[in-house]
Amino acid sequence: MSDFDVQTPTAFDPFADANAENSDAGSKDYVHIRVQQRNGRKSLTTVQGLKKEFSYNKILKDLKKEFCCNGTVVQDPELGQVIQLQGDQRKNVSAFLVQAGIVKKEHIKIHGF
Amino acid sequence: MELRPVVKFTEHLVTTSKLIDHRHPTKLRHKAVRIILTDGDATDSGDDEGSGRIFVRRVKRHVEEVNFKSDVPKQRRTAKQSEFPIFRQDLSTAMGDEENQNEVKEVKEEAGDIAPFDPTKKKKKKKVVIQDPAEDEAVDNLAEKTESLSVSDGPETSFAGLKKKKKKPVHTDLLSDEKENLGDDLDDIGEDEEGEGIVLQQYPWEGSDRDYEYEELLGRVFNILRENNPELAGDRRRTVMRPPQVLREGTKKTVFVNFMDLCKTMHRQPEHVMTFLLAEMGTSGSLDGQQRLVVKGRFAPKNFEGILRRYINDYVICNGCKSPDTVLSKENRLFFLRCEKCGSGRSVAPIKAGFRAQVGRRKAGT
């Protein structure tokens, strides 16, 4: 009983995370930004998991213009459409996506070294 | 020359020629006379007085050269530099010029002395910056003082003896007073520090009747606890991971040498760590014969470190108590993390490689 008394006053809601994520977009809705090494000092940035409603081509166009790099949208059989950009643009992309209001910062996962 | 390059040495040569009558051969044994005066404490006119820049000891040698020329035009012009030392020797002994001799000797002495004093040079610089460099002597004295305080007394005495020759007595007296004061000050400081060291042991409220403060009491409790049974004091012993050692194999592969070591410190299956690393880096790799991880691509140790940090946060550290003492287990296709310290558990996300773009050459057939 005393245990119970001690525990109740805490304002911690154990379901807060789950509720928030469920209400927002589902817990699996991370946008993954990855980087891949190519030959030499070249690299490739991939953006995966953007919402289907967005027009990938328009986003890509702005990204390309913003970072002065080339890029493409590839169709992956499992993951759907993925944006590829030339060079290591991870920070740029995440800043852009947050700033444009496409994704929230909590839902971006930056991978790679 | 016998002087070390620490000293800026300049020589001022003034040459005068005097005609003598060769028909009346005088008792002159030398065709030239050089009067040499070496100033060990020369100052550059106004240069280092005000600006207080780098203190360079300057030694100036003033040479008065008198050439005795006879009427006969055939004259032996001496090559100065080559014959110089011999000449000087002659001169000082032959002429019996006490001053000159003294000076020359002193220069030699100083040259010997200056070299071991090199470490003081830096101190001098510092002192000059702090102190008002009004007088060179003052600076010198300060430097001496610091030297004697910090290093030893041996060189100081010898140096001081040499110094006193040159300095005006008034100056030395004044400055010695100052010296003593300074020494006292320094001594005081030393004592104070020692005193503080003792005070630390006691409690700050001792000797006064003020109330204890919470922080002080808390500190006291923890000190006692730490002394008597340190395991209860809550000092989290940090598990220290060694930094990853990384080698380059050829130009395109990277070898992670102490991969196994790190896996053991984390208590994780190397396969699990490996899949995470490879997924994060977006490359392929494998374990080689000596249980090292060979990864395709060029990576710096820093990169590995960052990824391992993320791995530890995601798959090792317990969320409840932040303890790294956890067990990762797989229960019907889901990974669970269970803490050995506090017993809490959580599920962790499976490792997914995600999208991997086509890099490099495609096969000719496709």
Short mmCIF file of C-alpha atoms in Angstrom, two decimals:
data_model
loop_
_atom_site.label_atom_id
_atom_site.label_comp_id
_atom_site.label_asym_id
_atom_site.label_seq_id
_atom_site.Cartn_x
_atom_site.Cartn_y
_atom_site.Cartn_z
CA MET A 1 0.00 0.00 0.00
CA SER A 2 2.75 2.36 0.92
CA ASP A 3 4.48 1.47 -2.30
CA PHE A 4 1.44 2.39 -4.22
CA ASP A 5 1.23 5.70 -2.43
CA VAL A 6 4.76 6.50 -3.30
CA GLN A 7 4.37 5.68 -6.93
CA THR A 8 1.16 7.44 -7.76
CA PRO A 9 2.16 11.06 -7.35
CA THR A 10 4.75 10.91 -10.11
CA ALA A 11 3.62 12.67 -13.22
CA PHE A 12 5.12 10.03 -15.42
CA ASP A 13 2.68 8.55 -17.85
CA PRO A 14 4.04 5.26 -19.10
CA PHE A 15 1.90 5.40 -22.21
CA ALA A 16 2.79 8.92 -23.18
CA ASP A 17 5.35 7.85 -25.74
CA ALA A 18 3.24 5.20 -27.30
CA ASN A 19 0.16 7.40 -27.44
CA ALA A 20 2.03 10.26 -28.98
CA GLU A 21 3.61 8.12 -31.59
CA ASN A 22 0.43 6.32 -32.42
CA SER A 23 -1.52 9.48 -32.73
CA ASP A 24 1.12 11.13 -34.79
CA ALA A 25 2.07 8.73 -37.46
CA GLY A 26 2.71 5.32 -36.04
CA SER A 27 5.94 4.29 -34.36
CA LYS A 28 7.54 3.09 -37.55
CA ASP A 29 7.38 6.34 -39.35
CA TYR A 30 10.93 7.44 -39.09
CA VAL A 31 12.60 9.15 -41.97
CA HIS A 32 15.98 7.54 -42.36
CA ILE A 33 18.78 9.54 -43.80
CA ARG A 34 21.74 7.41 -44.67
CA VAL A 35 25.06 7.88 -46.27
CA GLN A 36 26.94 5.43 -48.41
CA GLN A 37 30.51 5.53 -49.47
CA ARG A 38 31.39 5.41 -53.08
CA ASN A 39 34.77 5.28 -54.68
CA GLY A 40 37.29 7.78 -53.47
CA ARG A 41 35.91 10.51 -51.34
CA LYS A 42 32.55 10.46 -52.99
CA SER A 43 29.44 9.54 -51.14
CA LEU A 44 25.73 9.21 -51.59
CA THR A 45 22.87 10.28 -49.36
CA THR A 46 19.63 8.39 -49.30
CA VAL A 47 16.40 9.62 -47.79
CA GLN A 48 13.95 6.90 -47.04
CA GLY A 49 10.55 6.85 -45.39
CA LEU A 50 9.01 10.14 -46.39
CA LYS A 51 5.25 10.07 -46.41
CA LYS A 52 3.61 8.77 -49.51
CA GLU A 53 1.49 11.85 -49.88
CA PHE A 54 4.43 14.06 -50.72
CA SER A 55 5.52 14.52 -54.23
CA TYR A 56 8.99 13.09 -54.20
CA ASN A 57 9.95 14.75 -57.40
CA LYS A 58 9.13 18.19 -56.13
CA ILE A 59 11.03 17.65 -52.93
CA LEU A 60 13.93 16.32 -54.92
CA LYS A 61 13.90 19.33 -57.16
CA ASP A 62 14.16 21.68 -54.23
CA LEU A 63 16.81 19.60 -52.56
CA LYS A 64 18.87 19.60 -55.71
CA LYS A 65 18.52 23.31 -56.07
CA GLU A 66 19.29 23.97 -52.44
CA PHE A 67 22.40 21.87 -52.15
CA CYS A 68 23.63 22.23 -55.71
CA CYS A 69 23.88 18.52 -56.25
CA ASN A 70 22.27 16.00 -58.47
CA GLY A 71 19.88 13.39 -57.28
CA THR A 72 17.21 10.99 -58.25
CA VAL A 73 14.19 9.15 -56.99
CA VAL A 74 14.56 5.42 -57.13
CA GLN A 75 11.83 2.89 -56.78
CA ASP A 76 12.64 0.16 -54.34
CA PRO A 77 10.50 -2.96 -54.33
CA GLU A 78 10.32 -3.11 -50.53
CA LEU A 79 10.78 0.41 -49.35
CA GLY A 80 8.94 2.30 -51.99
CA GLN A 81 10.47 5.47 -53.29
CA VAL A 82 13.81 6.64 -52.05
CA ILE A 83 15.53 9.91 -52.75
CA GLN A 84 19.20 9.72 -53.60
CA LEU A 85 21.47 12.69 -53.54
CA GLN A 86 25.07 13.07 -54.48
CA GLY A 87 27.48 13.79 -51.71
CA ASP A 88 27.12 13.68 -47.98
CA GLN A 89 24.04 15.86 -47.47
CA ARG A 90 22.74 14.36 -44.27
CA LYS A 91 22.79 17.48 -42.21
CA ASN A 92 21.53 19.60 -45.04
CA VAL A 93 18.67 17.26 -45.78
CA SER A 94 17.53 16.98 -42.22
CA ALA A 95 17.67 20.74 -41.77
CA PHE A 96 15.76 21.23 -44.96
CA LEU A 97 13.07 18.72 -44.15
CA VAL A 98 12.53 20.16 -40.70
CA GLN A 99 12.54 23.69 -41.94
CA ALA A 100 10.09 22.98 -44.70
CA GLY A 101 7.80 21.28 -42.20
CA ILE A 102 7.79 17.99 -44.02
CA VAL A 103 9.00 15.98 -41.05
CA LYS A 104 9.41 16.69 -37.40
CA LYS A 105 12.85 16.63 -36.00
CA GLU A 106 12.06 13.70 -33.68
CA HIS A 107 11.15 11.56 -36.63
CA ILE A 108 14.38 11.94 -38.50
CA LYS A 109 17.02 9.35 -37.96
CA ILE A 110 20.43 10.08 -39.31
CA HIS A 111 22.53 7.00 -39.87
CA GLY A 112 26.09 6.53 -40.85
CA PHE A 113 29.31 7.53 -39.23
CA MET B 1 83.73 33.05 -31.24
CA GLU B 2 83.31 31.69 -27.79
CA LEU B 3 79.93 33.24 -27.16
CA ARG B 4 76.75 31.23 -27.48
CA PRO B 5 74.10 32.30 -29.94
CA VAL B 6 71.65 33.08 -27.15
CA VAL B 7 73.41 36.33 -26.74
CA LYS B 8 73.14 38.96 -29.35
CA PHE B 9 76.65 39.95 -30.02
CA THR B 10 77.66 43.06 -31.85
CA GLU B 11 81.01 44.47 -32.56
CA HIS B 12 81.72 48.07 -33.21
CA LEU B 13 85.01 48.73 -34.84
CA VAL B 14 86.49 52.17 -35.10
CA THR B 15 89.64 52.34 -37.09
CA THR B 16 92.02 55.23 -37.10
CA SER B 17 95.36 55.36 -38.82
CA LYS B 18 98.35 57.26 -37.65
CA LEU B 19 101.37 58.12 -39.66
CA ILE B 20 104.74 57.50 -38.13
CA ASP B 21 108.12 58.39 -39.40
CA HIS B 22 109.93 55.29 -40.47
CA ARG B 23 113.27 57.00 -40.34
CA HIS B 24 113.07 57.18 -36.60
CA PRO B 25 112.34 53.68 -35.58
CA THR B 26 110.53 53.80 -32.31
CA LYS B 27 110.18 50.91 -29.93
CA LEU B 28 106.86 50.05 -31.32
CA ARG B 29 106.51 46.36 -31.56
CA HIS B 30 103.12 46.37 -33.15
CA LYS B 31 101.84 47.87 -36.27
CA ALA B 32 98.40 48.16 -34.85
CA VAL B 33 96.88 48.61 -31.45
CA ARG B 34 93.43 47.52 -30.59
CA ILE B 35 91.68 48.66 -27.51
CA ILE B 36 88.84 46.31 -26.79
CA LEU B 37 86.05 47.00 -24.40
CA THR B 38 83.36 44.44 -24.03
CA ASP B 39 80.12 45.60 -22.54
CA GLY B 40 78.26 42.60 -21.14
CA ASP B 41 75.07 44.46 -20.29
CA ALA B 42 74.69 46.63 -23.30
CA THR B 43 71.25 47.99 -24.03
CA ASP B 44 69.85 48.72 -27.36
CA SER B 45 69.06 52.37 -27.33
CA GLY B 46 65.52 52.53 -26.08
CA ASP B 47 64.54 49.36 -27.78
CA ASP B 48 63.84 46.98 -24.94
CA GLU B 49 63.19 49.60 -22.34
CA GLY B 50 59.67 50.65 -23.14
CA SER B 51 58.28 47.91 -25.26
CA GLY B 52 59.01 45.03 -22.90
CA ARG B 53 59.38 42.58 -25.69
CA ILE B 54 61.61 39.56 -25.80
CA PHE B 55 64.59 40.20 -23.62
CA VAL B 56 67.80 39.52 -25.46
CA ARG B 57 71.05 39.87 -23.70
CA ARG B 58 73.25 42.07 -25.75
CA VAL B 59 76.96 42.10 -25.61
CA LYS B 60 78.68 44.87 -27.42
CA ARG B 61 82.34 44.91 -28.14
CA HIS B 62 83.77 48.25 -28.84
CA VAL B 63 87.04 48.04 -30.63
CA GLU B 64 89.25 50.96 -31.21
CA GLU B 65 91.84 50.10 -33.74
CA VAL B 66 94.79 52.29 -34.33
CA ASN B 67 96.95 51.43 -37.25
CA PHE B 68 100.41 52.80 -37.28
CA LYS B 69 101.47 53.54 -40.80
CA SER B 70 104.89 54.41 -41.83
CA ASP B 71 105.57 56.59 -44.81
CA VAL B 72 106.53 53.63 -46.84
CA PRO B 73 103.41 52.74 -48.75
CA LYS B 74 104.06 49.02 -48.50
CA GLN B 75 101.90 48.27 -45.56
CA ARG B 76 100.69 45.11 -44.06
CA ARG B 77 96.96 45.23 -43.93
CA THR B 78 95.95 42.56 -41.55
CA ALA B 79 93.18 40.29 -42.23
CA LYS B 80 91.21 41.21 -39.18
CA GLN B 81 88.99 38.30 -38.59
CA SER B 82 91.52 35.54 -38.91
CA GLU B 83 94.17 37.11 -36.76
CA PHE B 84 91.87 38.62 -34.29
CA PRO B 85 92.12 36.27 -31.35
CA ILE B 86 95.86 36.10 -31.42
CA PHE B 87 96.08 39.79 -31.64
CA ARG B 88 93.91 40.35 -28.73
CA GLN B 89 95.88 37.98 -26.65
CA ASP B 90 99.06 39.80 -27.52
CA LEU B 91 97.59 43.08 -26.81
CA SER B 92 96.18 42.45 -23.45
CA THR B 93 99.27 40.73 -22.16
CA ALA B 94 101.77 42.99 -23.80
CA MET B 95 100.16 46.20 -22.90
CA GLY B 96 99.39 45.11 -19.42
CA ASP B 97 96.13 46.91 -19.66
CA GLU B 98 94.34 45.79 -16.56
CA GLU B 99 90.93 46.86 -17.58
CA ASN B 100 91.06 45.21 -20.90
CA GLN B 101 92.21 42.01 -19.44
CA ASN B 102 89.50 42.05 -16.91
CA GLU B 103 86.88 42.75 -19.47
CA VAL B 104 87.99 40.03 -21.74
CA LYS B 105 88.06 37.51 -18.98
CA GLU B 106 84.69 38.56 -17.81
CA VAL B 107 83.26 38.01 -21.20
CA LYS B 108 84.62 34.54 -21.17
CA GLU B 109 83.20 33.88 -17.77
CA GLU B 110 79.86 35.16 -18.78
CA ALA B 111 79.83 33.14 -21.89
CA GLY B 112 80.31 30.13 -19.71
CA ASP B 113 77.62 31.24 -17.36
CA ILE B 114 75.00 32.30 -19.79
CA ALA B 115 74.58 28.97 -21.39
CA PRO B 116 73.25 27.06 -18.37
CA PHE B 117 70.99 29.95 -17.66
CA ASP B 118 68.93 29.38 -20.72
CA PRO B 119 65.87 28.24 -18.81
CA THR B 120 65.71 31.54 -17.06
CA LYS B 121 65.35 33.27 -20.34
CA LYS B 122 61.74 32.28 -20.59
CA LYS B 123 61.07 33.33 -17.07
CA LYS B 124 62.63 36.63 -17.80
CA LYS B 125 60.25 37.06 -20.64
CA LYS B 126 57.27 36.36 -18.46
CA LYS B 127 58.49 38.64 -15.77
CA VAL B 128 59.00 41.38 -18.23
CA VAL B 129 55.45 41.10 -19.37
CA ILE B 130 54.02 41.23 -15.90
CA GLN B 131 56.37 43.64 -14.32
CA ASP B 132 56.99 47.11 -15.54
CA PRO B 133 60.27 46.71 -17.32
CA ALA B 134 61.65 49.94 -16.06
CA GLU B 135 65.17 48.78 -15.61
CA ASP B 136 67.10 45.94 -16.97
CA GLU B 137 68.75 45.36 -13.64
CA ALA B 138 65.42 45.05 -11.92
CA VAL B 139 64.33 42.52 -14.44
CA ASP B 140 67.55 40.67 -14.02
CA ASN B 141 67.17 40.60 -10.30
CA LEU B 142 63.64 39.36 -10.50
CA ALA B 143 64.67 36.69 -12.84
CA GLU B 144 67.42 35.70 -10.51
CA LYS B 145 65.01 35.60 -7.67
CA THR B 146 62.56 33.39 -9.46
CA GLU B 147 65.36 31.18 -10.53
CA SER B 148 66.66 30.78 -7.03
CA LEU B 149 63.21 30.16 -5.67
CA SER B 150 62.12 27.65 -8.18
CA VAL B 151 65.22 25.73 -9.07
CA SER B 152 68.09 25.96 -6.67
CA ASP B 153 70.50 28.27 -4.98
CA GLY B 154 73.64 27.06 -6.66
CA PRO B 155 73.69 29.04 -9.86
CA GLU B 156 72.27 32.10 -8.25
CA THR B 157 75.21 32.74 -6.04
CA SER B 158 77.75 32.42 -8.75
CA PHE B 159 75.72 34.61 -11.00
CA ALA B 160 75.13 37.20 -8.36
CA GLY B 161 78.80 37.42 -7.64
CA LEU B 162 79.41 38.17 -11.22
CA LYS B 163 76.61 40.65 -11.31
CA LYS B 164 77.80 42.64 -8.40
CA LYS B 165 80.96 43.58 -10.19
CA LYS B 166 79.05 45.59 -12.63
CA LYS B 167 76.19 47.02 -10.73
CA LYS B 168 76.34 50.23 -8.90
CA PRO B 169 76.19 49.55 -5.18
CA VAL B 170 73.21 51.80 -4.64
CA HIS B 171 71.18 49.83 -7.06
CA THR B 172 72.00 46.51 -5.60
CA ASP B 173 71.09 47.68 -2.16
CA LEU B 174 67.74 48.98 -3.23
CA LEU B 175 67.00 45.98 -5.25
CA SER B 176 68.10 43.53 -2.66
CA ASP B 177 65.50 45.03 -0.37
CA GLU B 178 62.96 44.57 -3.06
CA LYS B 179 64.22 41.09 -3.56
CA GLU B 180 63.66 40.21 0.00
CA ASN B 181 60.19 41.60 -0.06
CA LEU B 182 59.38 39.60 -3.09
CA GLY B 183 60.82 36.51 -1.55
CA ASP B 184 58.72 37.07 1.53
CA ASP B 185 55.64 37.44 -0.56
CA LEU B 186 56.31 34.24 -2.37
CA ASP B 187 56.96 32.46 0.88
CA ASP B 188 53.71 33.75 2.24
CA ILE B 189 51.83 32.42 -0.72
CA GLY B 190 53.41 29.05 -0.26
CA GLU B 191 52.41 28.97 3.36
CA ASP B 192 48.90 29.98 2.57
CA GLU B 193 48.49 27.16 0.16
CA GLU B 194 49.73 24.70 2.67
CA GLY B 195 47.36 26.12 5.20
CA GLU B 196 44.43 25.64 2.87
CA GLY B 197 45.43 22.08 2.34
CA ILE B 198 45.10 21.50 6.04
CA VAL B 199 41.83 23.37 6.25
CA LEU B 200 40.28 21.13 3.65
CA GLN B 201 40.38 18.25 6.03
CA GLN B 202 38.28 20.02 8.61
CA TYR B 203 34.72 21.15 8.24
CA PRO B 204 34.05 24.69 7.19
CA TRP B 205 31.75 25.43 10.09
CA GLU B 206 34.29 24.56 12.71
CA GLY B 207 35.47 27.49 14.74
CA SER B 208 32.32 29.48 14.06
CA ASP B 209 28.85 29.11 15.56
CA ARG B 210 26.89 29.48 12.37
CA ASP B 211 24.35 26.98 11.12
CA TYR B 212 25.38 24.11 8.96
CA GLU B 213 24.45 24.36 5.37
CA TYR B 214 22.77 21.53 3.57
CA GLU B 215 25.47 21.17 0.96
CA GLU B 216 28.17 20.95 3.58
CA LEU B 217 26.38 18.31 5.54
CA LEU B 218 25.66 16.35 2.42
CA GLY B 219 29.30 16.49 1.50
CA ARG B 220 30.22 15.29 4.97
CA VAL B 221 27.86 12.36 4.79
CA PHE B 222 29.20 11.31 1.46
CA ASN B 223 32.78 11.65 2.59
CA ILE B 224 32.12 9.39 5.53
CA LEU B 225 30.24 6.95 3.39
CA ARG B 226 33.01 6.88 0.86
CA GLU B 227 35.60 6.27 3.53
CA ASN B 228 33.79 3.47 5.28
CA ASN B 229 31.98 1.60 2.56
CA PRO B 230 32.64 2.99 -0.86
CA GLU B 231 30.28 0.66 -2.68
CA LEU B 232 27.30 2.41 -1.14
CA ALA B 233 28.37 5.91 -2.01
CA GLY B 234 26.74 5.67 -5.37
CA ASP B 235 29.90 6.35 -7.27
CA ARG B 236 29.07 4.78 -10.52
CA ARG B 237 32.17 3.06 -11.69
CA ARG B 238 32.32 3.89 -15.31
CA THR B 239 32.92 1.15 -17.72
CA VAL B 240 35.60 2.47 -19.92
CA MET B 241 35.70 1.32 -23.48
CA ARG B 242 38.93 1.44 -25.28
CA PRO B 243 38.91 3.47 -28.46
CA PRO B 244 38.54 1.41 -31.59
CA GLN B 245 41.75 0.55 -33.34
CA VAL B 246 41.41 0.77 -37.03
CA LEU B 247 43.76 -0.25 -39.79
CA ARG B 248 43.53 0.21 -43.49
CA GLU B 249 43.71 -2.88 -45.59
CA GLY B 250 44.73 -1.72 -48.98
CA THR B 251 42.85 1.39 -49.94
CA LYS B 252 39.29 0.20 -49.92
CA LYS B 253 38.97 -1.90 -46.81
CA THR B 254 39.14 -1.02 -43.17
CA VAL B 255 40.03 -3.45 -40.42
CA PHE B 256 38.56 -2.95 -37.00
CA VAL B 257 41.19 -4.63 -34.86
CA ASN B 258 39.83 -4.69 -31.34
CA PHE B 259 36.30 -5.46 -32.40
CA MET B 260 36.13 -8.63 -30.33
CA ASP B 261 37.49 -6.85 -27.32
CA LEU B 262 34.84 -4.21 -27.47
CA CYS B 263 32.11 -6.79 -27.97
CA LYS B 264 33.27 -8.52 -24.83
CA THR B 265 33.28 -5.32 -22.81
CA MET B 266 29.73 -4.65 -23.97
CA HIS B 267 28.66 -8.28 -23.39
CA ARG B 268 27.13 -8.50 -26.82
CA GLN B 269 27.28 -11.06 -29.56
CA PRO B 270 29.79 -9.99 -32.17
CA GLU B 271 27.29 -10.89 -34.87
CA HIS B 272 24.77 -8.47 -33.49
CA VAL B 273 27.28 -5.67 -33.21
CA MET B 274 28.54 -6.44 -36.66
CA THR B 275 25.14 -6.30 -38.28
CA PHE B 276 24.49 -3.00 -36.58
CA LEU B 277 27.79 -1.52 -37.69
CA LEU B 278 27.37 -2.67 -41.24
CA ALA B 279 23.80 -1.47 -41.43
CA GLU B 280 24.74 1.92 -40.11
CA MET B 281 27.69 2.35 -42.36
CA GLY B 282 25.83 1.03 -45.34
CA THR B 283 28.57 -1.31 -46.39
CA SER B 284 29.42 -4.95 -46.28
CA GLY B 285 32.03 -6.67 -44.24
CA SER B 286 32.98 -9.81 -42.42
CA LEU B 287 35.05 -11.22 -39.62
CA ASP B 288 38.44 -12.44 -40.62
CA GLY B 289 40.58 -15.25 -39.24
CA GLN B 290 41.83 -13.31 -36.24
CA GLN B 291 38.30 -12.23 -35.35
CA ARG B 292 38.80 -8.77 -36.68
CA LEU B 293 36.10 -6.97 -38.53
CA VAL B 294 36.91 -6.16 -42.11
CA VAL B 295 34.67 -3.50 -43.55
CA LYS B 296 34.50 -2.33 -47.10
CA GLY B 297 35.11 1.35 -47.43
CA ARG B 298 37.31 3.87 -45.76
CA PHE B 299 36.43 4.78 -42.21
CA ALA B 300 38.21 6.68 -39.50
CA PRO B 301 38.30 5.44 -35.90
CA LYS B 302 36.10 8.38 -35.05
CA ASN B 303 33.38 7.02 -37.29
CA PHE B 304 33.43 3.68 -35.58
CA GLU B 305 33.36 5.40 -32.25
CA GLY B 306 30.25 7.35 -33.13
CA ILE B 307 28.42 4.30 -34.33
CA LEU B 308 29.43 2.28 -31.31
CA ARG B 309 28.20 5.07 -29.11
CA ARG B 310 24.84 4.86 -30.80
CA TYR B 311 24.85 1.10 -30.48
CA ILE B 312 25.51 1.33 -26.77
CA ASN B 313 22.75 3.84 -26.32
CA ASP B 314 20.29 1.72 -28.25
CA TYR B 315 21.21 -1.81 -27.31
CA VAL B 316 23.36 -1.78 -24.18
CA ILE B 317 22.47 0.94 -21.73
CA CYS B 318 19.50 0.31 -19.47
CA ASN B 319 16.98 3.10 -19.73
CA GLY B 320 16.05 2.93 -16.08
CA CYS B 321 19.37 3.00 -14.29
CA LYS B 322 21.81 3.78 -17.10
CA SER B 323 23.77 0.71 -16.23
CA PRO B 324 25.58 -1.04 -19.04
CA ASP B 325 25.17 -4.34 -17.22
CA THR B 326 22.41 -5.74 -19.40
CA VAL B 327 21.52 -8.86 -21.31
CA LEU B 328 20.11 -8.91 -24.80
CA SER B 329 17.90 -11.86 -25.50
CA LYS B 330 15.70 -12.90 -28.36
CA GLU B 331 12.19 -14.07 -27.57
CA ASN B 332 10.01 -15.15 -30.43
CA ARG B 333 11.64 -12.94 -33.02
CA LEU B 334 11.81 -9.87 -30.80
CA PHE B 335 14.86 -8.57 -29.04
CA PHE B 336 14.53 -7.76 -25.37
CA LEU B 337 16.98 -5.96 -23.18
CA ARG B 338 17.02 -6.92 -19.53
CA CYS B 339 19.01 -5.03 -16.96
CA GLU B 340 21.00 -7.07 -14.50
CA LYS B 341 21.16 -4.23 -12.02
CA CYS B 342 17.62 -3.06 -11.68
CA GLY B 343 15.79 -5.87 -13.40
CA SER B 344 13.90 -3.70 -15.82
CA GLY B 345 13.43 -4.81 -19.37
CA ARG B 346 12.53 -3.24 -22.65
CA SER B 347 12.20 -4.27 -26.19
CA VAL B 348 14.64 -2.97 -28.71
CA ALA B 349 14.14 -2.45 -32.38
CA PRO B 350 15.58 -5.05 -34.67
CA ILE B 351 18.44 -3.95 -36.82
CA LYS B 352 17.39 -3.10 -40.29
CA ALA B 353 19.80 -2.31 -43.02
CA GLY B 354 17.40 -0.07 -44.84
CA PHE B 355 17.80 1.00 -48.38
CA ARG B 356 21.10 0.36 -49.99
CA ALA B 357 21.76 2.11 -53.21
CA GLN B 358 23.57 0.56 -56.07
CA VAL B 359 27.14 1.69 -55.82
CA GLY B 360 29.86 0.77 -58.21
CA ARG B 361 29.76 -1.05 -61.45
CA ARG B 362 26.77 -3.00 -62.46
CA LYS B 363 27.19 -6.35 -63.95
CA ALA B 364 27.54 -6.39 -67.68
CA GLY B 365 24.56 -8.65 -68.12
CA THR B 366 21.96 -6.53 -66.45
#
